[in-house]
Coordinates of C-alpha atoms in Angstrom, one line a residue:
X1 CA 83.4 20.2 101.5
X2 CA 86.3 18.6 103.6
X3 CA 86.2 20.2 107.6
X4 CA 89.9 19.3 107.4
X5 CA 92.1 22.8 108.4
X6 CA 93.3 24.4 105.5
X7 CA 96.7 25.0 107.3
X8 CA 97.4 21.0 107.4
X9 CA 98.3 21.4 103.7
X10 CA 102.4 20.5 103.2
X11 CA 103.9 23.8 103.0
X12 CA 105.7 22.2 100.0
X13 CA 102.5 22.1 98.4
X14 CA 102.3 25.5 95.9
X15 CA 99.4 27.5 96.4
X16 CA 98.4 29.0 92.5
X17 CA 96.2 31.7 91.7
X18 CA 94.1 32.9 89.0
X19 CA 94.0 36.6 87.8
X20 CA 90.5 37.9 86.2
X21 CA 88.0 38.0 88.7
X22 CA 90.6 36.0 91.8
X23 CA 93.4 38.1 92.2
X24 CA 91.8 41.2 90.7
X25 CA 88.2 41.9 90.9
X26 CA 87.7 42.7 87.4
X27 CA 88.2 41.2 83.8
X28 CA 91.2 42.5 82.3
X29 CA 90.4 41.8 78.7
X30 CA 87.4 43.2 79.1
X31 CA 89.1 46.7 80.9
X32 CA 91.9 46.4 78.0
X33 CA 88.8 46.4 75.3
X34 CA 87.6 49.5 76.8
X35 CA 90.9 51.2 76.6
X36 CA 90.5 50.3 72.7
X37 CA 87.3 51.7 72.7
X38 CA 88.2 55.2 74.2
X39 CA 91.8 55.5 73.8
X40 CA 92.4 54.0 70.0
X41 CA 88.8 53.8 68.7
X42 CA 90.8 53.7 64.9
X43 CA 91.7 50.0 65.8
X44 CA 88.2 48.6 66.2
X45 CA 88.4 47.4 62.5
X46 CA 91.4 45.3 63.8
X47 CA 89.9 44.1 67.0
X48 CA 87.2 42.7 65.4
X49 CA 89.5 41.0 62.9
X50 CA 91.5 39.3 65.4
X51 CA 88.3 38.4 67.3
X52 CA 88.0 35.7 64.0
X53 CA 91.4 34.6 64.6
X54 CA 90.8 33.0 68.0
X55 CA 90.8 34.1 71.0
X56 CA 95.0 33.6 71.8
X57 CA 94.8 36.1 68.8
X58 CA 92.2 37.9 69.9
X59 CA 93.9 38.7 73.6
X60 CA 97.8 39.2 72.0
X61 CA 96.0 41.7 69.6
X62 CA 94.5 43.8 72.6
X63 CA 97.6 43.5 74.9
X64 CA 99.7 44.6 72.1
X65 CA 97.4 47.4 71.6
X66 CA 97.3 49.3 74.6
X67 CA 98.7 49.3 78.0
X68 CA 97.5 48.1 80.8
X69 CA 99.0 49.5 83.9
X70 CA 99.4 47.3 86.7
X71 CA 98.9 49.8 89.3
X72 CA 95.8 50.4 88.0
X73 CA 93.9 47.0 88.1
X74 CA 91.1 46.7 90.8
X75 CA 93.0 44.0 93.4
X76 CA 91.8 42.3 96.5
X77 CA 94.2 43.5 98.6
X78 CA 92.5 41.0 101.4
X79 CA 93.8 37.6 99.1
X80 CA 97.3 39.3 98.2
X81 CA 98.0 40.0 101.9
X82 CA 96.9 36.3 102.6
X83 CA 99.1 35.4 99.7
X84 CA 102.2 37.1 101.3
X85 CA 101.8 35.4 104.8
X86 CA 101.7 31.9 103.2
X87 CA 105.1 33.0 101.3
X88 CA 106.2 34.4 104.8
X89 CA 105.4 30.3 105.8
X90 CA 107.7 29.2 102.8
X91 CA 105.1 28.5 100.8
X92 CA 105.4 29.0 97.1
X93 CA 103.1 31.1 95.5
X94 CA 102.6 31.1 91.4
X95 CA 99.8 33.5 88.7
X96 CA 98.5 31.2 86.2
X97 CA 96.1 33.1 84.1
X98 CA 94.4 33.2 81.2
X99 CA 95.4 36.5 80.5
X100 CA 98.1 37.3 78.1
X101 CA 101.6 36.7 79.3
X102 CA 102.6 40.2 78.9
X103 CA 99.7 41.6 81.6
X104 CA 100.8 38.7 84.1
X105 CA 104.7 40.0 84.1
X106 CA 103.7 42.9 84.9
X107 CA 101.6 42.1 87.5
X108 CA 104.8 39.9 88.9
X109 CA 106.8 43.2 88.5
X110 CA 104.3 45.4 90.2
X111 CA 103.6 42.7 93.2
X112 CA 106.5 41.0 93.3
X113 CA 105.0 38.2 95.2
X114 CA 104.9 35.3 93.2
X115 CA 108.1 32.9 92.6
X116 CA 106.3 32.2 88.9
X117 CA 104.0 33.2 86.3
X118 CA 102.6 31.6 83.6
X119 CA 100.1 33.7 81.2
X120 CA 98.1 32.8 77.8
X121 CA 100.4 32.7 74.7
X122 CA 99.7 32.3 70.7
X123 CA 99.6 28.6 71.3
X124 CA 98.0 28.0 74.4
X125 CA 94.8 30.0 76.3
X126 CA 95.4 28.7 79.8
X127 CA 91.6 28.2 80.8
X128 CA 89.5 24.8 81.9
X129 CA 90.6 21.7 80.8
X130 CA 93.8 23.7 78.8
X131 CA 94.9 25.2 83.0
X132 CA 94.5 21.6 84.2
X133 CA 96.5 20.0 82.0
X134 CA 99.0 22.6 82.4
X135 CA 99.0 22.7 86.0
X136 CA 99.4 19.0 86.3
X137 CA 102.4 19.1 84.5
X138 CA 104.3 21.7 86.2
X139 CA 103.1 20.7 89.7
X140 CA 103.1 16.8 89.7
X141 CA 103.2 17.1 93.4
X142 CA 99.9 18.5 93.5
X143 CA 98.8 22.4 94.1
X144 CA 96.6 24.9 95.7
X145 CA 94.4 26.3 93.6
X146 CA 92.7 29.8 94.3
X147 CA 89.8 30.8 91.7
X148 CA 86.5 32.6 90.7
X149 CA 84.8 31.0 87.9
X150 CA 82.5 27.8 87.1
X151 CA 85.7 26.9 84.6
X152 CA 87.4 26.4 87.7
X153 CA 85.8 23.3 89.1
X154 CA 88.0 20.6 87.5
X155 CA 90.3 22.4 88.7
X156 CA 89.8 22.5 92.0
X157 CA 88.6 18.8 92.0
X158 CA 92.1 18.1 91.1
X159 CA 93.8 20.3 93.6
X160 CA 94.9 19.4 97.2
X161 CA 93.5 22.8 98.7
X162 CA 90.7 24.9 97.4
X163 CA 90.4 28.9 97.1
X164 CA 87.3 30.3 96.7
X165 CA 87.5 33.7 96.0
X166 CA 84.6 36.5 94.8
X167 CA 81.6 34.7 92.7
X168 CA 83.7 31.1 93.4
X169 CA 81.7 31.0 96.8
X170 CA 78.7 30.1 95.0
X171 CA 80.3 26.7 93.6
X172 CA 81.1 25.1 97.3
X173 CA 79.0 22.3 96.0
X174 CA 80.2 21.4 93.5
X175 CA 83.9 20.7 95.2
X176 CA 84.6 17.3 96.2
X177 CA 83.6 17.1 99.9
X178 CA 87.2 15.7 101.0
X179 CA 89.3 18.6 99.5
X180 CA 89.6 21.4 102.4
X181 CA 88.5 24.6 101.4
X182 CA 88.9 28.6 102.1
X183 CA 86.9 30.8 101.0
X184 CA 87.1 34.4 100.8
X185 CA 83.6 36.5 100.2
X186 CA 83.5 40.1 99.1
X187 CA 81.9 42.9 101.5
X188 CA 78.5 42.5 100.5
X189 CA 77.3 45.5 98.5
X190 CA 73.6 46.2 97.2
X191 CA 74.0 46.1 93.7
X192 CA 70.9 47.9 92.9
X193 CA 72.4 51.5 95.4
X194 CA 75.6 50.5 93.4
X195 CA 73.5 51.2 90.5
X196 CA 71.7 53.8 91.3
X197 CA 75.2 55.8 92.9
X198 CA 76.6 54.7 89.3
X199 CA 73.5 56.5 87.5
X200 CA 74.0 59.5 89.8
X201 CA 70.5 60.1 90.0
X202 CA 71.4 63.9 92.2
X203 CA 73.0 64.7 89.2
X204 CA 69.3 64.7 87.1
X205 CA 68.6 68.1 89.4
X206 CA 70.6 69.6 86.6
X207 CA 68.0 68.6 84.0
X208 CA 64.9 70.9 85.4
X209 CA 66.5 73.8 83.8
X210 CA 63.9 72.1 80.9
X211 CA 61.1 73.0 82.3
X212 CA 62.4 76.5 82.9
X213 CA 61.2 78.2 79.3
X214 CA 58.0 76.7 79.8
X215 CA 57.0 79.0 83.4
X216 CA 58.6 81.8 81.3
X217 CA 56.0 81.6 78.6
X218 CA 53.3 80.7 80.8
X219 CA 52.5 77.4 79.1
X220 CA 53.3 75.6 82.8
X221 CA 49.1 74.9 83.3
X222 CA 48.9 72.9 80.4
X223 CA 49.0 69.1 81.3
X224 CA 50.0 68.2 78.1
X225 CA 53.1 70.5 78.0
X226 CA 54.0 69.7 81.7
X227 CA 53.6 65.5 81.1
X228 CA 55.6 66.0 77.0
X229 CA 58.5 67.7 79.3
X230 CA 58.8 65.8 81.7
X231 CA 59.3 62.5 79.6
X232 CA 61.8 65.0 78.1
X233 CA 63.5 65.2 81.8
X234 CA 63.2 61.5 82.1
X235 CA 65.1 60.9 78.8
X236 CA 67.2 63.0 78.8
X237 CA 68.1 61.8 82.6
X238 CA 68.4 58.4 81.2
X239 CA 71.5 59.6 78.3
X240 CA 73.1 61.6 80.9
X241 CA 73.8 58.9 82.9
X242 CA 74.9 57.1 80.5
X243 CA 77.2 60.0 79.4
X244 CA 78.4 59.4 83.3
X245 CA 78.7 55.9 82.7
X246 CA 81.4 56.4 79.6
X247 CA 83.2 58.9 81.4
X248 CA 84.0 56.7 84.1
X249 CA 84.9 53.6 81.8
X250 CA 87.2 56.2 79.9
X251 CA 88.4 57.6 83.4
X252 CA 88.7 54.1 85.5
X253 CA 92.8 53.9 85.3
X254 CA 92.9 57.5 86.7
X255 CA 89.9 57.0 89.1
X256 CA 91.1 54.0 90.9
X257 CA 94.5 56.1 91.8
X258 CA 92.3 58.4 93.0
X259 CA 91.8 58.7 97.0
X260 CA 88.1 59.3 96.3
X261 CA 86.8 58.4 93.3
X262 CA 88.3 54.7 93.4
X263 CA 84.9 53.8 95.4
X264 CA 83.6 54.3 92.8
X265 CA 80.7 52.0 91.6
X266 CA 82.8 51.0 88.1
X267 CA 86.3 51.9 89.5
X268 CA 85.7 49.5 92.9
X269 CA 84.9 46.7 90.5
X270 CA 81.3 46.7 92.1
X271 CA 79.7 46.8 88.5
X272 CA 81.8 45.5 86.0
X273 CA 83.3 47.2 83.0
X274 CA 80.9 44.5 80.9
X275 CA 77.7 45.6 82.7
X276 CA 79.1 49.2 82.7
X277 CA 78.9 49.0 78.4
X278 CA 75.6 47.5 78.5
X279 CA 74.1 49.3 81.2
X280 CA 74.7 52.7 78.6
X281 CA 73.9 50.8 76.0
X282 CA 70.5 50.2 77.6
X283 CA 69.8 54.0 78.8
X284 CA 70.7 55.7 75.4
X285 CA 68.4 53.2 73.8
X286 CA 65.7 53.9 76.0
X287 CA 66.1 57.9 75.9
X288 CA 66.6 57.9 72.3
X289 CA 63.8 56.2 71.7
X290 CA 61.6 58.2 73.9
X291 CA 63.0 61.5 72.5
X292 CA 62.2 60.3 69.1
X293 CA 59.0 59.9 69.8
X294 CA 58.9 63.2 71.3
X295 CA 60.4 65.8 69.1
X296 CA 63.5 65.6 66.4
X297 CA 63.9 68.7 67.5
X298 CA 64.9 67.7 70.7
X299 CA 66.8 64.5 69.6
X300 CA 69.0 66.3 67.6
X301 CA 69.6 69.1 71.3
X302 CA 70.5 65.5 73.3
X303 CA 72.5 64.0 70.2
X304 CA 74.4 67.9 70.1
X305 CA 74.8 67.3 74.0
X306 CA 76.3 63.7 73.8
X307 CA 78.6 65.1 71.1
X308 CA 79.5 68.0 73.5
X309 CA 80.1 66.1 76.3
X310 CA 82.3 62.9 74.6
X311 CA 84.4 65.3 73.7
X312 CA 84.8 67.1 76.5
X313 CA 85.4 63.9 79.2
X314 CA 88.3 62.5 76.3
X315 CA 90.1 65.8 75.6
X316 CA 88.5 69.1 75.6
X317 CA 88.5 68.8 79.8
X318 CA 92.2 69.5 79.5
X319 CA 92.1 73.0 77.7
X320 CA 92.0 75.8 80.1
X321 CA 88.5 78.0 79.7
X322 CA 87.4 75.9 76.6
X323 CA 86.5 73.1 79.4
X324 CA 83.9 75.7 81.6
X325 CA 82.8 77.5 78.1
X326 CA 81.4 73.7 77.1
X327 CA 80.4 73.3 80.8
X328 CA 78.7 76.8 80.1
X329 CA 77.0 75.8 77.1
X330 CA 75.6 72.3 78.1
X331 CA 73.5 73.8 80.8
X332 CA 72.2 75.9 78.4
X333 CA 71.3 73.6 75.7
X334 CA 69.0 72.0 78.6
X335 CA 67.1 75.5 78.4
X336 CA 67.5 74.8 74.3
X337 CA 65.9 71.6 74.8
X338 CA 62.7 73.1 77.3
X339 CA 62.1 75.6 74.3
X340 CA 62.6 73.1 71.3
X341 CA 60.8 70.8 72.7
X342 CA 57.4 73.0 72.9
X343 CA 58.1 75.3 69.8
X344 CA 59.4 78.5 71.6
X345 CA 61.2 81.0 70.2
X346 CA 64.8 81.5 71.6
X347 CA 65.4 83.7 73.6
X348 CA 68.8 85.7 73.5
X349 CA 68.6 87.4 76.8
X350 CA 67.7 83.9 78.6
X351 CA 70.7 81.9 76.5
X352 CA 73.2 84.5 77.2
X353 CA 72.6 84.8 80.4
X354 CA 72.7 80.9 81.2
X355 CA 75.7 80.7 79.3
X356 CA 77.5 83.5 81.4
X357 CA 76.0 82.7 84.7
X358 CA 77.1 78.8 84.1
X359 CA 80.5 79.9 82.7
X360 CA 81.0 81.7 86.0
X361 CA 79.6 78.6 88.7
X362 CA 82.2 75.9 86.3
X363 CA 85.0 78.5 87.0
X364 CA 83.6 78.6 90.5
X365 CA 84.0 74.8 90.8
X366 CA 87.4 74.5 89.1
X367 CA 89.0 77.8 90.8
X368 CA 88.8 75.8 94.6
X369 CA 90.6 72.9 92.8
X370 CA 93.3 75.1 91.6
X371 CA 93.9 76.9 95.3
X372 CA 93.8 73.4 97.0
X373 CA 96.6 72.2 94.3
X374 CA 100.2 72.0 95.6
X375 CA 101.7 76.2 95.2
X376 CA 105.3 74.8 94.9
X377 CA 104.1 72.5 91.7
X378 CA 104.4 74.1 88.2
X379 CA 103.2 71.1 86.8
X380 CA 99.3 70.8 85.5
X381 CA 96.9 69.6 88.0
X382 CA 95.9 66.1 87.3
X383 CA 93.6 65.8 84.8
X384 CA 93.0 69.5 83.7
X385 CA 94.9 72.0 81.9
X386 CA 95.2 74.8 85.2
X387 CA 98.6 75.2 87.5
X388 CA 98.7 77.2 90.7
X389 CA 99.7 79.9 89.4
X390 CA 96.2 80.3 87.2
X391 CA 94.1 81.2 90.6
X392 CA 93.9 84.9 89.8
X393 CA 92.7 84.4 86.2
X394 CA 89.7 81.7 87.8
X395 CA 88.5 84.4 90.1
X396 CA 88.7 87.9 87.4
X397 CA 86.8 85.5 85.2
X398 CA 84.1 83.8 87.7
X399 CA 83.3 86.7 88.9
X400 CA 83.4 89.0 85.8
X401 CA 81.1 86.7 83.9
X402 CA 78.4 86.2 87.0
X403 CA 78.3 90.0 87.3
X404 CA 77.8 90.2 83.3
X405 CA 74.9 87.8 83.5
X406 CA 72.9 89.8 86.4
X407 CA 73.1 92.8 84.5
X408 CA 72.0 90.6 80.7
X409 CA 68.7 90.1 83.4
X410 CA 68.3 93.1 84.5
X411 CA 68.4 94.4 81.2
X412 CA 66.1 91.9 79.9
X413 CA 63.6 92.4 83.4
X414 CA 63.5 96.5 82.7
X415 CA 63.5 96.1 78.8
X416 CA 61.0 93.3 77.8
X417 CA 59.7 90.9 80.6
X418 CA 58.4 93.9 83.2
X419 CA 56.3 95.6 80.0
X420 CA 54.4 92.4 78.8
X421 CA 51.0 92.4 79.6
X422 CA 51.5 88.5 81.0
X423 CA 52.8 90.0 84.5
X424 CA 49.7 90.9 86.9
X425 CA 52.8 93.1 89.5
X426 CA 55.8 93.6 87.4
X427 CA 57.7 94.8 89.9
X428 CA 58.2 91.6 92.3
X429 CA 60.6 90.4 89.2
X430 CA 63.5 92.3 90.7
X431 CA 63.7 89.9 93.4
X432 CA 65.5 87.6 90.8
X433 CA 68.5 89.4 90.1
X434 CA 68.9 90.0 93.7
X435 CA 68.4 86.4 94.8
X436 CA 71.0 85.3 91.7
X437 CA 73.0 88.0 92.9
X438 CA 73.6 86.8 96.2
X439 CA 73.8 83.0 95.5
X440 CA 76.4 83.6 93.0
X441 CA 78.5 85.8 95.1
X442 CA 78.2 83.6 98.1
X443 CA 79.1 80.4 95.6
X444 CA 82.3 82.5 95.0
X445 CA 82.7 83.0 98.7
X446 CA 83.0 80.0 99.6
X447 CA 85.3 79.1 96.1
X448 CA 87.6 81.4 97.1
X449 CA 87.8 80.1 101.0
X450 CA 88.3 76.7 99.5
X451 CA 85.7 75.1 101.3
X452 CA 82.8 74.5 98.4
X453 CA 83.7 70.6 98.0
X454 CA 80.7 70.0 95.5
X455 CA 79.3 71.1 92.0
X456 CA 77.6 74.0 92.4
X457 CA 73.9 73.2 91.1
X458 CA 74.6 70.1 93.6
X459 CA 76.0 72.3 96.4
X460 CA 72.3 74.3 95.7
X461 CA 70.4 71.7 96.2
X462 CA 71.8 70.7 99.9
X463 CA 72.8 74.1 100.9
X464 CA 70.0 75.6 103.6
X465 CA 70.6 79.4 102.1
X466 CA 70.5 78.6 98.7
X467 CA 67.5 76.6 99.4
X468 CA 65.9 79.5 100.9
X469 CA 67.2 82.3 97.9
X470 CA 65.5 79.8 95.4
X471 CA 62.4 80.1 97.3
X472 CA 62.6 84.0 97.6
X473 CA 63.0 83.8 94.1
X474 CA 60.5 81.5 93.2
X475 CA 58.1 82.9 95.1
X476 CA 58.6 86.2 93.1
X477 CA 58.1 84.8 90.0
X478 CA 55.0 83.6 91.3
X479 CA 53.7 86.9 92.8
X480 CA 54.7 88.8 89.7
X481 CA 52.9 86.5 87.8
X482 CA 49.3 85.6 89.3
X483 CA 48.6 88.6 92.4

């Protein structure tokens, strides 16, 4: 690779660049397959028809599909300011692609930095030896050539300046060593944290309300129960983060105009939408196979949840008080799952009151977002079926709900649980109600003053007074139990 400085190029000399994977970190055929997937699921038949065709065919069918928002493609904005200096220079700067001509418009129309664009068409899928040939003929002069993939190289053995950009680092030698080169290299990230932020392993805390009808029975010193529930945690762990996977493929237009969420593992363009669709592909194999293997029972609880939750993260999210009744009820079909699982009988006054108590924290949770929304905005807050003006509604129901499910235990402590003969001291139970007392009004405390910034159960988990109210109340159970 040539020493020569990269600025001696003639600044007649166009510098071109590619799109999927250059210009933006991501493929956007694969991201517009994905919108298919989620968004229009009904033309799948078609996509796969038009896969046969070829794949000019194949890329016109999905662009005609669905829309792909410029705004919303993952960019290096370190290249396109690089790109708008060398213009600054005189330099003319030109998107080849073998995308569809319709995503690189509007690209041009979003950026408006590039004196031309030249995109994919029925009769032409500009990529290799195709881009060459087209490039050769439109720049006679010769060209720059900025690029990712291993399709590239004859490419930039034919260019008078090279750009190595993202995964194109790793081809330096295979470029003629008298062509002077530029490369641009990605902040390195661990891909394995990227994965494991992706899988949100905190969020798993969730999943030991399994184990909880299990100490309520007093099955919990059985080693076979304890090690046939805990591959129940692990596979069910493994399908929920795959459920968190899909939701963020579904979500990644929204979450990279998000100020937050845009890092992102999928929505930063660290873990491709490709990898995204195999990596849950992977994980609901593995914990559908284990579950299988475990109970039917409680594959048909996880296939109920994944049902549940699908349908939630595409369109029941956005219906005011259905969205925290399902949030409600899928922290309660984990308790389902605990008692399926080991052939327990249901128990009303448990169900009810997870559902109520749940109900109340999801309400907890969305009533901050609602006071930190804009009070002069009728409109609906982003994503979610709430305005302002629903605060007082979030707060008679939170509460209402969390007091309900303290008096279902107490009711359930006085009437059942404190006259079976499996309790040694009885009495120590009513530290529970007191404990889930407190918590939940201290959750709605802090709800209402606008500064609880997590999920509740997570906020539990990091929170030095819940921390110490769980062990009050653990310690309780344990009391009553065995002194």
């Amino acid at each position: 690779m040539s020493t020569k400085p990269f600025d001696a190029i003639d600044i007649n000399v166009p510098l071109v660049v590619d799109l999927d994977g250059t210009l933006s970190k991501t493929d956007t055929l694969h991201e517009g397959i994905v919108s298919i997937l989620f968004k229009k699921p009904i033309k799948i038949f078609g996509l796969t028809k038009a896969l046969f065709d070829g794949k000019t065919s194949f890329k016109r069918f999905v662009t005609e599909t669905v829309t792909q928002n410029a705004d919303s493609f993952c960019y290096r904005h370190n290249l396109i300011d690089y790109l708008k200096t060398e213009k600054r220079k005189g330099r003319e700067i030109h998107l080849v692609t073998a995308s569809n001509q319709k995503i690189a418009d509007s690209i041009n129309e979003y950026l408006g930095i590039f004196d031309g664009v030249k995109g994919s068409d029925s009769q032409l899928n500009l990529k290799g030896v195709n881009k060459l040939a087209w490039l050769k003929d439109r720049f006679p002069q010769g060209f720059i050539y900025a690029g990712d993939h291993k399709a590239d190289i004859t490419i930039w053995n034919e260019s008078k300046g090279v750009i190595l950009v993202g995964n194109g680092n790793t081809f330096k030698k295979d470029i003629k060593s008298e062509i002077p080169c530029l490369a641009f290299e990605d902040a390195k990230v661990s891909i394995f944290k990227q994965w494991i932020k992706q899988l949100r392993l905190h969020q798993w805390a969730k999943n030991i309300l399994i184990f909880i009808p299990i100490f309520l029975a007093h099955i919990a010193n059985d080693a076979n129960v304890i090690a046939k529930t805990t591959l129940a945690f692990v596979a069910f762990g493994l399908i929920a983060s795959a459920t968190y996977i899909i939701n963020d493929l579904a979500d990644l237009e929204a979450d990279r105009r998000h100020k937050t969420k845009r890092n992102r593992p999928l929505a930063s363009g660290n873990i491709s939408t490709f990898q995204g669709l195999l990596g849950a592909l992977i994980l609901f194999l593995i914990g559908g196979i284990i579950s299988i293997n475990l109970s039917i029972g409680l594959t048909y609880c996880i296939l109920i949840y994944v049902m549940l939750t699908l349908c939630y993260s595409f369109k029941l999210k956005r219906v005011p008080m259905l969205d925290v009744s399902i949030i409600g009820a899928l922290f309660t079909l984990r308790i389902i799952m605990g008692s399926v699982l080991n052939d327990l009988p249901l128990s009303p006054w448990l169900n009810s009151f997870s559902v109520l108590l749940f109900f109340s924290l999801a309400l907890a949770k969305r009533h901050v977002e609602i006071l930190k929304s804009d009070q002069t905005m009728t409109n609906k807050i982003g994503g979610r079926g709430y305005t302002h003006q629903d605060w007082p509604l979030t707060l008679a129901f939170g509460i209402s709900s969390a007091v309900c499910s303290i008096l279902i235990m107490l009711l359930f402590l006085t009437q059942e649980a404190m006259v079976q003969i499996n309790y040694s001291t009885p009495e120590w139970l009513l530290l529970e109600p007191i404990c889930v007392f407190c918590w939940v009004m201290r959750i709605w405390f802090l709800s209402h003053r606008k500064v609880l910034t997590d999920d509740p159960v997570v906020f539990a988990i990091k929170d030095r007074t819940s921390i110490c109210l769980g062990f009050v109340a653990t310690a309780g159970f344990m009391i009553a139990s065995y002194l």
